[in-house]
Tab-separated table of C-alpha atoms in Angstrom:
chain	number	residue	atom	x	y	z
A	241	MET	CA	-167.979	212.952	226.120
A	242	GLY	CA	-164.486	213.770	227.370
A	243	SER	CA	-161.883	216.475	227.936
A	244	LEU	CA	-158.108	216.922	228.249
A	245	TYR	CA	-156.073	219.075	230.602
A	246	GLN	CA	-152.523	219.402	231.932
A	247	ILE	CA	-151.547	219.737	235.591
A	248	HIS	CA	-148.137	221.109	234.620
A	249	ASN	CA	-147.121	222.878	231.427
A	250	LYS	CA	-144.807	220.057	230.358
A	251	GLY	CA	-146.588	217.191	232.086
A	252	ASN	CA	-148.710	214.359	230.722
A	253	TRP	CA	-152.184	215.147	229.454
A	254	GLN	CA	-154.971	214.033	231.794
A	255	MET	CA	-158.184	212.511	230.398
A	256	ALA	CA	-161.574	213.132	231.982
A	257	TYR	CA	-164.588	211.112	230.814
A	258	CYS	CA	-167.526	209.081	232.122
A	259	ASP	CA	-167.683	205.279	232.071
A	260	ALA	CA	-170.682	203.151	231.070
A	261	ALA	CA	-172.182	203.504	234.568
A	262	GLY	CA	-171.914	207.321	234.452
A	263	LYS	CA	-168.998	207.488	236.904
A	264	ARG	CA	-166.477	210.250	236.194
A	265	ILE	CA	-163.019	208.849	235.368
A	266	ILE	CA	-159.768	210.826	235.442
A	267	LYS	CA	-156.704	209.063	234.047
A	268	SER	CA	-153.342	209.993	232.623
A	269	SER	CA	-152.776	209.501	228.908
A	270	TYR	CA	-149.051	208.966	229.667
A	271	SER	CA	-148.277	211.361	226.812
A	272	THR	CA	-147.106	214.967	226.651
A	273	GLN	CA	-148.389	215.291	223.058
A	274	LYS	CA	-151.928	216.597	222.863
A	275	SER	CA	-152.627	214.959	219.480
A	276	LEU	CA	-151.703	211.497	220.824
A	277	ALA	CA	-153.646	212.093	224.043
A	278	SER	CA	-156.712	213.091	221.957
A	279	ARG	CA	-156.565	209.795	220.036
A	280	ILE	CA	-156.267	207.812	223.276
A	281	LEU	CA	-159.256	209.689	224.738
A	282	ALA	CA	-161.300	209.089	221.589
A	283	GLN	CA	-160.573	205.357	221.841
A	284	ARG	CA	-161.663	205.281	225.490
A	285	VAL	CA	-164.898	207.117	224.668
A	286	LYS	CA	-165.560	204.692	221.813
A	287	GLU	CA	-165.102	201.721	224.168
A	288	VAL	CA	-167.533	203.277	226.673
A	289	LEU	CA	-170.183	203.720	223.944
A	290	GLU	CA	-169.707	200.115	222.780
A	291	GLU	CA	-170.137	198.864	226.334
A	292	LYS	CA	-173.270	200.967	226.799
A	293	ASN	CA	-174.798	199.553	223.605
A	294	GLY	CA	-173.929	195.962	224.568
A	295	LEU	CA	-171.347	195.566	221.787
A	296	ILE	CA	-168.521	194.631	224.167
A	297	SER	CA	-168.556	192.119	227.042
A	298	PRO	CA	-167.027	192.787	230.488
A	299	ALA	CA	-164.265	190.230	229.733
A	300	ASP	CA	-163.412	191.952	226.446
A	301	LYS	CA	-163.463	195.297	228.208
A	302	LEU	CA	-160.938	194.011	230.747
A	303	LEU	CA	-158.706	192.802	227.929
A	304	LEU	CA	-158.879	196.149	226.156
A	305	THR	CA	-158.186	198.262	229.227
A	306	SER	CA	-155.340	196.010	230.441
A	307	ARG	CA	-153.445	196.474	227.180
A	308	THR	CA	-152.967	200.180	227.856
A	309	GLN	CA	-152.169	199.923	231.582
A	310	ASN	CA	-148.569	200.216	232.720
A	311	ILE	CA	-146.993	196.799	233.301
A	312	SER	CA	-145.520	197.909	236.651
A	313	GLN	CA	-148.939	197.992	238.345
A	314	TYR	CA	-149.608	194.379	237.320
A	315	LEU	CA	-146.153	193.315	238.487
A	316	LEU	CA	-146.751	194.925	241.876
A	317	GLU	CA	-150.148	193.241	242.164
A	318	TYR	CA	-148.628	189.875	241.203
A	319	LEU	CA	-145.802	190.138	243.753
A	320	LYS	CA	-148.290	191.015	246.501
A	321	TRP	CA	-150.322	187.967	245.487
A	322	CYS	CA	-147.182	185.793	245.697
A	323	GLU	CA	-146.275	187.200	249.103
A	324	LYS	CA	-149.699	186.707	250.652
A	325	GLY	CA	-149.609	184.161	253.450
A	326	LYS	CA	-145.931	183.288	252.906
A	327	GLU	CA	-143.761	184.643	255.667
A	328	ASN	CA	-140.789	182.243	256.026
A	329	PRO	CA	-137.309	183.500	255.086
A	330	GLU	CA	-136.798	181.315	252.033
A	331	THR	CA	-140.023	182.605	250.512
A	332	ARG	CA	-138.877	186.212	250.936
A	333	GLN	CA	-135.558	185.331	249.354
A	334	GLY	CA	-137.319	183.606	246.446
A	335	LEU	CA	-139.686	186.554	246.087
A	336	ASN	CA	-136.751	188.970	245.822
A	337	GLN	CA	-135.152	186.772	243.174
A	338	LYS	CA	-138.426	186.625	241.236
A	339	ARG	CA	-138.861	190.406	241.454
A	340	ASN	CA	-135.307	191.043	240.249
A	341	HIS	CA	-135.624	188.648	237.299
A	342	LEU	CA	-138.955	190.104	236.162
A	343	LEU	CA	-137.760	193.706	236.491
A	344	GLU	CA	-134.602	192.870	234.564
A	345	TRP	CA	-136.659	191.331	231.738
A	346	ILE	CA	-139.190	194.198	231.657
A	347	GLN	CA	-136.486	196.871	231.556
A	348	TYR	CA	-134.384	195.093	228.935
A	349	GLN	CA	-137.110	194.447	226.318
A	350	PRO	CA	-138.535	197.067	227.280
A	351	ILE	CA	-142.152	196.334	228.256
A	352	GLN	CA	-144.444	199.316	228.815
A	353	ASN	CA	-147.750	197.433	228.865
A	354	ILE	CA	-149.100	193.897	228.452
A	355	SER	CA	-149.307	194.121	224.662
A	356	ASP	CA	-145.482	194.375	224.536
A	357	ILE	CA	-145.026	190.857	225.943
A	358	ASN	CA	-143.887	188.434	223.238
A	359	GLU	CA	-141.875	185.264	222.779
A	360	LYS	CA	-139.039	186.853	220.795
A	361	GLY	CA	-138.454	189.551	223.426
A	362	LEU	CA	-138.004	186.995	226.233
A	363	LEU	CA	-135.758	184.802	224.080
A	364	VAL	CA	-133.477	187.723	223.132
A	365	PHE	CA	-133.305	188.773	226.795
A	366	LEU	CA	-132.317	185.278	227.957
A	367	GLU	CA	-129.699	184.891	225.225
A	368	ASN	CA	-128.186	188.303	225.985
A	369	ARG	CA	-128.169	187.562	229.696
A	370	GLN	CA	-126.377	184.283	229.140
A	371	ALA	CA	-123.808	185.794	226.786
A	372	HIS	CA	-122.843	188.888	228.772
A	373	THR	CA	-123.376	188.142	232.470
A	374	LYS	CA	-120.033	187.094	233.935
A	375	GLY	CA	-119.130	185.982	237.434
A	376	ARG	CA	-115.973	185.117	239.322
A	377	GLY	CA	-113.345	183.542	237.080
A	378	GLY	CA	-114.855	185.170	233.981
A	379	LYS	CA	-117.383	182.364	233.499
A	380	PRO	CA	-121.047	182.963	232.545
A	381	THR	CA	-123.348	183.135	235.569
A	382	THR	CA	-126.402	182.231	233.501
A	383	GLY	CA	-126.158	178.550	232.718
A	384	ALA	CA	-129.042	176.292	231.748
A	385	ARG	CA	-130.377	176.179	235.301
A	386	VAL	CA	-130.585	179.967	235.684
A	387	TRP	CA	-132.000	180.233	232.130
A	388	ASN	CA	-134.823	177.869	233.157
A	389	ILE	CA	-135.470	179.725	236.425
A	390	VAL	CA	-135.761	183.140	234.729
A	391	ARG	CA	-137.899	181.621	231.948
A	392	GLN	CA	-140.199	180.013	234.512
A	393	HIS	CA	-140.595	183.260	236.464
A	394	ALA	CA	-141.676	185.071	233.282
A	395	ILE	CA	-144.079	182.302	232.196
A	396	VAL	CA	-145.733	182.003	235.621
A	397	PHE	CA	-146.209	185.788	235.767
A	398	VAL	CA	-147.899	185.808	232.342
A	399	ASN	CA	-150.011	182.757	233.324
A	400	TRP	CA	-151.235	184.817	236.264
A	401	LEU	CA	-152.183	187.623	233.849
A	402	VAL	CA	-154.148	185.102	231.752
A	403	LYS	CA	-155.998	183.710	234.791
A	404	ARG	CA	-156.929	187.221	235.878
A	405	GLY	CA	-158.383	187.946	232.440
A	406	TYR	CA	-155.763	190.498	231.422
A	407	LEU	CA	-154.565	188.325	228.511
A	408	ARG	CA	-156.284	185.747	226.328
A	409	GLU	CA	-153.302	183.380	226.154
A	410	ASN	CA	-149.675	183.095	227.208
A	411	PRO	CA	-147.335	184.027	224.306
A	412	LEU	CA	-144.223	182.719	226.136
A	413	LEU	CA	-145.036	179.009	226.267
A	414	ASN	CA	-142.957	178.222	223.173
A	415	VAL	CA	-139.725	179.480	224.751
A	416	LEU	CA	-137.869	176.193	225.269
A	417	ARG	CA	-136.218	174.942	228.436
A	418	LYS	CA	-132.541	174.072	228.353
A	419	LYS	CA	-131.068	170.733	229.400
A	420	GLU	CA	-129.302	171.408	232.662
A	421	ASP	CA	-127.170	168.256	232.575
A	422	LYS	CA	-125.661	169.384	229.238
A	423	ASP	CA	-124.829	172.930	230.365
A	424	ARG	CA	-123.561	173.025	233.940
A	425	ARG	CA	-122.388	176.449	235.031
A	426	ARG	CA	-120.012	175.152	237.684
A	427	GLN	CA	-117.863	172.045	237.875
A	428	ARG	CA	-117.291	171.382	241.562
A	429	ARG	CA	-114.766	169.208	243.349
A	430	ALA	CA	-114.879	167.459	246.699
A	431	PHE	CA	-112.869	168.536	249.753
A	432	THR	CA	-110.017	166.459	251.098
A	433	ASP	CA	-110.123	165.386	254.759
A	434	GLN	CA	-107.204	167.676	255.536
A	435	GLU	CA	-108.948	170.668	253.955
A	436	ILE	CA	-112.051	170.075	256.092
A	437	LYS	CA	-109.955	169.715	259.245
A	438	ASN	CA	-108.089	172.946	258.482
A	439	LEU	CA	-111.344	174.775	257.791
A	440	LEU	CA	-112.919	173.630	261.060
A	441	VAL	CA	-109.819	174.703	262.987
A	442	VAL	CA	-110.096	178.155	261.387
A	443	ALA	CA	-113.873	178.373	261.909
A	444	LYS	CA	-114.031	177.240	265.558
A	445	PRO	CA	-112.678	180.407	267.255
A	446	ARG	CA	-114.800	182.533	264.914
A	447	GLY	CA	-118.052	180.768	265.895
A	448	ARG	CA	-118.653	179.187	262.496
A	449	GLU	CA	-117.701	175.553	263.159
A	450	CYS	CA	-121.329	174.475	263.577
A	451	TRP	CA	-122.309	176.101	260.252
A	452	TYR	CA	-119.631	174.260	258.275
A	453	ARG	CA	-120.174	170.960	260.103
A	454	CYS	CA	-123.896	170.989	259.279
A	455	ALA	CA	-123.021	171.549	255.618
A	456	ALA	CA	-120.335	168.840	255.627
A	457	GLU	CA	-121.963	166.129	257.728
A	458	LEU	CA	-125.607	166.603	256.762
A	459	GLY	CA	-125.143	167.853	253.197
A	460	LEU	CA	-127.295	170.928	253.858
A	461	ARG	CA	-127.524	173.634	251.235
A	462	LYS	CA	-127.110	177.283	252.145
A	463	SER	CA	-130.874	177.789	251.972
A	464	ASP	CA	-131.364	174.746	254.258
A	465	LEU	CA	-129.034	176.265	256.848
A	466	GLN	CA	-130.883	179.569	256.673
A	467	ARG	CA	-134.248	177.842	257.233
A	468	LEU	CA	-133.088	175.441	259.969
A	469	LEU	CA	-135.287	175.697	263.093
A	470	TRP	CA	-134.655	174.429	266.614
A	471	ASN	CA	-138.044	172.711	266.808
A	472	LYS	CA	-137.011	170.511	263.871
A	473	ILE	CA	-134.248	168.812	265.905
A	474	ASP	CA	-135.189	165.710	267.927
A	475	TRP	CA	-132.625	164.951	270.651
A	476	ALA	CA	-131.835	161.308	271.496
A	477	GLU	CA	-130.779	159.857	274.854
A	478	ASP	CA	-127.511	158.499	273.427
A	479	GLY	CA	-126.304	162.032	272.625
A	480	SER	CA	-127.166	161.964	268.926
A	481	ALA	CA	-130.080	163.681	267.238
A	482	THR	CA	-132.354	163.532	264.198
A	483	LEU	CA	-133.059	166.505	261.976
A	484	ARG	CA	-136.459	166.886	260.325
A	485	ILE	CA	-136.141	169.114	257.276
A	486	LYS	CA	-138.879	170.038	254.823
A	487	ASP	CA	-138.305	169.909	251.104
A	488	GLN	CA	-138.249	173.411	249.567
A	489	LYS	CA	-140.436	172.458	246.610
A	490	SER	CA	-142.792	169.893	248.181
A	491	LYS	CA	-144.824	171.191	251.130
A	492	ASN	CA	-145.781	167.697	252.368
A	493	ARG	CA	-142.350	166.060	252.176
A	494	GLU	CA	-140.156	165.946	255.280
A	495	ASP	CA	-136.758	164.231	255.287
A	496	LEU	CA	-135.047	162.710	258.338
A	497	LEU	CA	-131.291	163.206	258.707
A	498	PRO	CA	-129.266	161.529	261.491
A	499	VAL	CA	-126.939	163.854	263.409
A	500	GLY	CA	-123.748	162.447	264.953
A	501	ASN	CA	-122.895	162.862	268.650
A	502	TYR	CA	-120.237	165.554	268.167
A	503	LEU	CA	-122.408	167.762	265.931
A	504	ALA	CA	-125.415	167.174	268.186
A	505	GLN	CA	-123.385	168.438	271.164
A	506	LEU	CA	-122.313	171.507	269.178
A	507	LEU	CA	-125.956	172.240	268.420
A	508	ARG	CA	-126.923	171.802	272.096
A	509	ASN	CA	-124.173	174.211	273.157
A	510	ARG	CA	-125.274	176.699	270.521
A	511	PHE	CA	-128.878	176.488	271.707
A	512	ASN	CA	-127.851	177.106	275.328
A	513	GLU	CA	-125.590	180.021	274.377
A	514	GLN	CA	-128.158	181.744	272.182
A	515	GLY	CA	-131.092	181.194	274.507
A	516	GLU	CA	-133.275	181.019	271.409
A	517	LYS	CA	-136.926	180.130	271.531
A	518	LEU	CA	-137.755	176.588	270.472
A	519	SER	CA	-139.256	177.908	267.229
A	520	GLY	CA	-136.294	180.192	266.463
A	521	ARG	CA	-133.670	179.752	263.763
A	522	VAL	CA	-130.475	177.826	264.442
A	523	PHE	CA	-128.449	180.307	262.374
A	524	PRO	CA	-130.047	183.770	262.657
A	525	GLN	CA	-127.057	185.234	260.797
A	526	THR	CA	-126.027	183.762	257.444
A	527	VAL	CA	-122.340	183.161	256.740
A	528	ARG	CA	-121.984	185.194	253.562
A	529	ASP	CA	-119.879	184.136	250.586
A	530	LEU	CA	-117.259	186.812	251.274
A	531	THR	CA	-116.770	185.484	254.821
A	532	ARG	CA	-116.644	181.905	253.531
A	533	ARG	CA	-113.957	182.802	250.982
A	534	LYS	CA	-111.860	184.379	253.726
A	535	ASP	CA	-112.220	181.242	255.848
A	536	PHE	CA	-111.254	179.073	252.885
A	537	LYS	CA	-108.195	181.234	252.258
A	538	ARG	CA	-107.108	180.975	255.904
A	539	ALA	CA	-107.497	177.176	255.679
A	540	GLY	CA	-105.430	177.019	252.486
A	541	ILE	CA	-108.365	175.950	250.282
A	542	LYS	CA	-108.133	177.278	246.729
A	543	GLU	CA	-111.417	178.418	245.202
A	544	PHE	CA	-110.446	177.096	241.741
A	545	ASP	CA	-108.122	174.176	241.052
A	546	SER	CA	-105.882	173.693	237.989
A	547	SER	CA	-108.821	172.188	236.059
A	548	GLY	CA	-111.086	175.172	236.764
A	549	ARG	CA	-113.274	173.239	239.211
A	550	VAL	CA	-114.729	175.374	241.981
A	551	CYS	CA	-114.765	174.704	245.715
A	552	ASP	CA	-117.623	176.382	247.576
A	553	LEU	CA	-120.204	175.636	250.260
A	554	HIS	CA	-122.145	173.366	247.896
A	555	SER	CA	-118.981	171.268	247.428
A	556	PHE	CA	-119.689	169.759	250.859
A	557	ARG	CA	-122.568	167.860	249.242
A	558	MET	CA	-120.226	166.368	246.670
A	559	THR	CA	-117.788	165.513	249.469
A	560	LEU	CA	-120.587	163.800	251.388
A	561	ALA	CA	-121.558	161.753	248.339
A	562	THR	CA	-117.923	160.776	247.744
A	563	LYS	CA	-117.551	159.618	251.341
A	564	LEU	CA	-120.784	157.639	251.159
A	565	VAL	CA	-119.603	155.887	248.010
A	566	SER	CA	-116.298	155.009	249.659
A	567	SER	CA	-118.307	153.674	252.636
A	568	GLU	CA	-120.121	151.341	250.200
A	569	ALA	CA	-123.451	153.071	250.688
A	570	PRO	CA	-125.992	152.286	247.938
A	571	LEU	CA	-127.121	154.871	245.437
A	572	ALA	CA	-130.605	154.921	246.975
A	573	THR	CA	-129.102	155.851	250.360
A	574	ILE	CA	-127.038	158.620	248.793
A	575	GLN	CA	-130.198	159.950	247.158
A	576	LEU	CA	-132.015	159.930	250.522
A	577	LEU	CA	-129.202	161.690	252.362
A	578	LEU	CA	-128.767	164.330	249.641
A	579	ARG	CA	-132.563	164.661	249.417
A	580	HIS	CA	-132.710	164.501	245.649
A	581	LYS	CA	-136.272	164.179	244.424
A	582	ASN	CA	-135.300	162.034	241.429
A	583	ILE	CA	-132.644	159.344	241.289
A	584	GLU	CA	-131.563	160.796	237.916
A	585	THR	CA	-130.226	163.878	239.705
A	586	THR	CA	-127.964	161.714	241.839
A	587	LEU	CA	-126.891	159.688	238.803
A	588	GLN	CA	-125.821	162.825	236.936
A	589	PHE	CA	-123.177	163.850	239.443
A	590	TYR	CA	-122.248	160.933	241.694
A	591	ASN	CA	-120.969	157.383	241.451
A	592	ASP	CA	-122.937	154.199	242.008
A	593	SER	CA	-122.560	151.534	244.666
A	594	ASN	CA	-123.876	147.949	244.777
A	595	SER	CA	-124.448	147.598	248.533
A	596	LYS	CA	-127.903	146.964	249.992
A	597	PRO	CA	-129.706	150.124	251.184
A	598	SER	CA	-129.996	150.667	254.919
A	599	MET	CA	-130.446	153.489	257.376
A	600	GLU	CA	-127.407	152.158	259.200
A	601	ALA	CA	-125.189	153.381	256.343
A	602	LYS	CA	-126.371	156.914	257.066
A	603	ARG	CA	-125.807	156.447	260.808
A	604	LYS	CA	-122.367	155.032	260.066
A	605	TRP	CA	-121.430	158.124	258.099
A	606	SER	CA	-122.657	160.432	260.872
A	607	GLN	CA	-120.310	158.771	263.320
A	608	LYS	CA	-117.427	158.835	260.796
A	609	ALA	CA	-117.772	162.606	260.557
A	610	ASN	CA	-116.480	162.794	264.146
A	611	GLN	CA	-112.951	162.216	262.735
A	612	TRP	CA	-112.836	165.939	261.887
A	613	ALA	CA	-113.037	166.858	265.564
């Protein structure tokens, strides 16, 4: 019913046998030991006989064969499935992050095939990652948020295996999420007005003023700046503009952000200089963290203060919230401008205000940002 042979003297043993339909199958046993390869071949032949005699269903056959297949082929198939039909830059960036997290987990456990996936293995991997991965300042880079992201990537991958019939159930569902508000990796601080002015003075001759102003005035994240398109900017007759930006997680949600006259003029000048197509990106080149740190150093901005709080690109969002609070903007307005999905997210990190909500508060802030000119 089957035979074994080697292509190379010290290579893996190859198995040759016929499936239930009579088709000749040649597969590697992934073993250099003939005794182990013989047992694997005998098991395959047994499964073929059971299928021929109606003792095993096609679904059970898929489960049996998937247990012995190398996990890398399923990972590749899953990543291709994730990539299908998604071509925008943030999706590619997210796909790379997902690939790196899954490969890191698979190599650490290690996982050779689907049967090696278990709850304890993922938990040990996450705990080890959190304990030993250090970043700048010697602090852990795997806080609760990153723990939850890596956990979710693993669970979604295994859910895909279940839906495809490669597994009966997901063994990772009992791995608990962590509370992100109780375990924040970074404590950020807001910029002072003088720090922002100094930074813009440094950035202007280097062609990065528009990048930092969009982060400071509009509260855009790094990923928002990378995804920003010219056709999402609506120019107004009074010299201002409105930015339409899609939420990264919700496909149907689009937020409107008012752009002040000075920043709107900077964007117009940038568009004319670049000669970009209307559908092109506003910032084709990302300002990397190394470049940002150099700009901060030139502007006299310390990355860590005496309390260990960090100052980075995301600190512009905290600065924006602080300015809105001082402008007596209501919490609901701050939530809209920062584009938080839930009001609880805003409550966790920013102060409250008792003023009545209005779009004018957002317009007022946009004009106030001109003081940095």
